Tab-separated table of C-alpha atoms in Angstrom:
chain	number	residue	atom	x	y	z
F	1	VAL	CA	0.403	-0.186	0.083
F	2	LEU	CA	1.819	3.480	-0.839
F	3	ASP	CA	0.589	6.065	0.628
F	4	ALA	CA	3.793	8.593	-0.784
F	5	ALA	CA	1.903	11.793	-1.590
F	6	LYS	CA	2.988	13.546	2.496
F	7	GLY	CA	3.708	12.212	5.068
F	8	SER	CA	1.611	13.971	7.724
F	9	PHE	CA	2.262	13.254	11.349
F	10	GLY	CA	-1.904	14.284	12.288
F	11	GLY	CA	-2.867	11.427	10.225
F	12	ILE	CA	-0.857	8.364	10.899
F	13	ASP	CA	-3.106	6.920	13.225
F	14	ALA	CA	-5.414	6.330	11.059
F	15	CYS	CA	-3.930	5.631	7.772
F	16	LEU	CA	-2.329	2.867	10.542
F	17	GLY	CA	-5.364	2.250	11.324
F	18	PHE	CA	-6.681	-0.993	8.377
F	19	LEU	CA	-3.653	-2.917	9.791
F	20	ALA	CA	-5.592	-3.502	12.652
F	21	THR	CA	-7.711	-5.315	10.376
F	22	ALA	CA	-6.067	-6.796	7.323
F	23	ARG	CA	-4.645	-10.866	6.912
F	24	ALA	CA	-1.292	-10.869	5.898
F	25	PRO	CA	2.315	-13.470	7.128
F	26	ARG	CA	3.419	-10.369	8.331
F	27	LYS	CA	2.757	-6.922	8.619
F	28	THR	CA	5.880	-4.062	7.931
F	29	VAL	CA	5.565	-0.218	7.281
F	30	LEU	CA	8.150	2.484	5.868
F	31	PHE	CA	8.238	5.158	7.053
F	32	GLY	CA	10.299	8.136	4.940
F	33	THR	CA	9.954	11.828	6.050
F	34	ILE	CA	7.199	12.281	8.430
F	35	SER	CA	6.162	16.018	8.285
F	36	ASP	CA	3.962	18.447	10.281
F	37	HIS	CA	4.340	17.601	13.643
F	38	ALA	CA	4.769	19.985	16.879
F	39	GLY	CA	8.041	19.771	18.872
F	40	ALA	CA	10.876	17.937	18.558
F	41	SER	CA	10.812	15.190	14.973
F	42	ARG	CA	12.948	12.244	17.990
F	43	SER	CA	8.766	12.564	19.777
F	44	ALA	CA	6.815	12.515	16.750
F	45	TYR	CA	9.595	9.064	14.915
F	46	HIS	CA	8.850	7.255	18.273
F	47	ARG	CA	5.068	7.925	18.796
F	48	VAL	CA	4.582	6.698	15.136
F	49	THR	CA	6.982	4.092	15.283
F	50	ARG	CA	4.973	3.196	18.150
F	51	ALA	CA	1.794	3.235	16.103
F	52	ALA	CA	3.430	1.247	13.375
F	53	LEU	CA	4.151	-0.935	15.821
F	54	ALA	CA	1.498	-1.619	17.485
F	55	GLN	CA	-0.302	-3.035	14.477
F	56	ALA	CA	2.627	-4.602	12.456
F	57	GLU	CA	5.718	-7.108	13.067
F	58	ARG	CA	8.185	-4.248	11.771
F	59	VAL	CA	9.104	-0.958	10.675
F	60	PHE	CA	11.812	0.361	8.845
F	61	VAL	CA	12.385	3.893	8.390
F	62	ALA	CA	14.181	5.791	6.158
F	63	GLY	CA	15.392	9.555	5.406
F	64	PRO	CA	17.235	12.128	7.037
F	65	ASN	CA	15.313	11.126	10.078
F	66	ALA	CA	15.979	7.051	9.847
F	67	LEU	CA	18.318	7.613	13.121
F	68	ARG	CA	15.634	9.488	15.777
F	69	PRO	CA	13.971	5.970	17.073
F	70	ARG	CA	17.571	3.963	17.783
F	71	ARG	CA	16.611	4.206	21.562
F	72	LEU	CA	13.316	2.238	21.299
F	73	ALA	CA	14.911	0.220	18.634
F	74	ARG	CA	17.803	-0.897	20.513
F	75	SER	CA	15.537	-0.929	24.338
F	76	GLU	CA	11.682	-2.202	23.795
F	77	PHE	CA	11.440	-2.800	20.486
F	78	PRO	CA	15.339	-4.553	19.293
F	79	GLY	CA	14.916	-6.645	15.784
F	80	ARG	CA	11.463	-5.026	14.853
F	81	ILE	CA	13.045	-1.789	13.656
F	82	PHE	CA	14.645	-1.449	10.478
F	83	MET	CA	16.732	2.659	9.676
F	84	GLU	CA	17.942	3.165	7.693
F	85	GLU	CA	19.347	6.887	6.127
F	86	ASP	CA	20.251	5.854	2.792
F	87	ARG	CA	16.907	5.697	1.224
F	88	GLU	CA	18.527	2.972	-1.571
F	89	LYS	CA	20.091	0.571	1.415
F	90	CYS	CA	17.089	0.875	3.720
F	91	VAL	CA	14.513	-0.093	0.382
F	92	ALA	CA	17.055	-3.023	-0.534
F	93	ALA	CA	17.057	-4.371	2.713
F	94	LEU	CA	13.094	-4.288	2.898
F	95	VAL	CA	12.717	-5.897	-0.487
F	96	GLY	CA	15.683	-8.523	0.303
F	97	SER	CA	13.113	-9.967	3.215
F	98	VAL	CA	10.124	-9.877	1.600
F	99	ILE	CA	7.949	-12.752	2.280
F	100	GLU	CA	5.332	-14.259	0.183
F	101	ASP	CA	2.043	-11.990	1.055
F	102	GLU	CA	3.835	-9.634	3.039
F	103	LEU	CA	1.426	-6.561	3.597
F	104	ILE	CA	4.094	-3.540	3.190
F	105	TYR	CA	2.503	-0.012	4.440
F	106	VAL	CA	4.739	2.398	2.569
F	107	LYS	CA	4.062	6.550	4.234
F	108	SER	CA	6.022	9.190	3.264
F	109	SER	CA	6.486	12.726	1.776
F	110	THR	CA	7.176	13.284	-2.202
F	111	VAL	CA	10.930	14.340	-1.322
F	112	ASP	CA	11.527	10.917	-0.170
F	113	ASP	CA	10.902	9.158	-3.285
F	114	LEU	CA	10.547	5.813	-1.541
F	115	GLN	CA	8.043	5.176	-4.884
F	116	GLY	CA	10.637	5.078	-7.471
F	117	ALA	CA	13.119	3.527	-5.019
F	118	LEU	CA	10.248	0.725	-4.440
F	119	ALA	CA	9.583	0.320	-8.392
F	120	ALA	CA	13.190	0.008	-9.056
F	121	ALA	CA	14.047	-2.432	-5.720
F	122	PHE	CA	10.839	-4.582	-7.183
F	123	VAL	CA	12.087	-5.008	-10.676
F	124	ASP	CA	15.357	-6.081	-10.349
F	125	ARG	CA	14.096	-8.273	-8.209
F	126	PRO	CA	15.357	-11.477	-9.123
């Protein structure tokens, strides 16, 4: 599910809601840049990462703020949060670990061009 036009912080909880009832052997969320949040970006990324992990098995975070949830990755959710500032590397890690019928939800803004990175990665996938 590609939702990569605007990564507005205010709408993320509603966007993640469908994951609760979706049926898939594994659910993954990929976040790019999250915009329109008040306060520190670390707090915003912690909140959306926690919300995503309430519905999905794993979360990937790509882009310049990718390392914001690193404390969560080390303490509360080891092995479930994958962070990479380089979008191509992040997408490659995700695509390289996809399982059959996995549900992937992508939330980002157009500045990240995760759509292009995903298209290229899936086209090149054996």
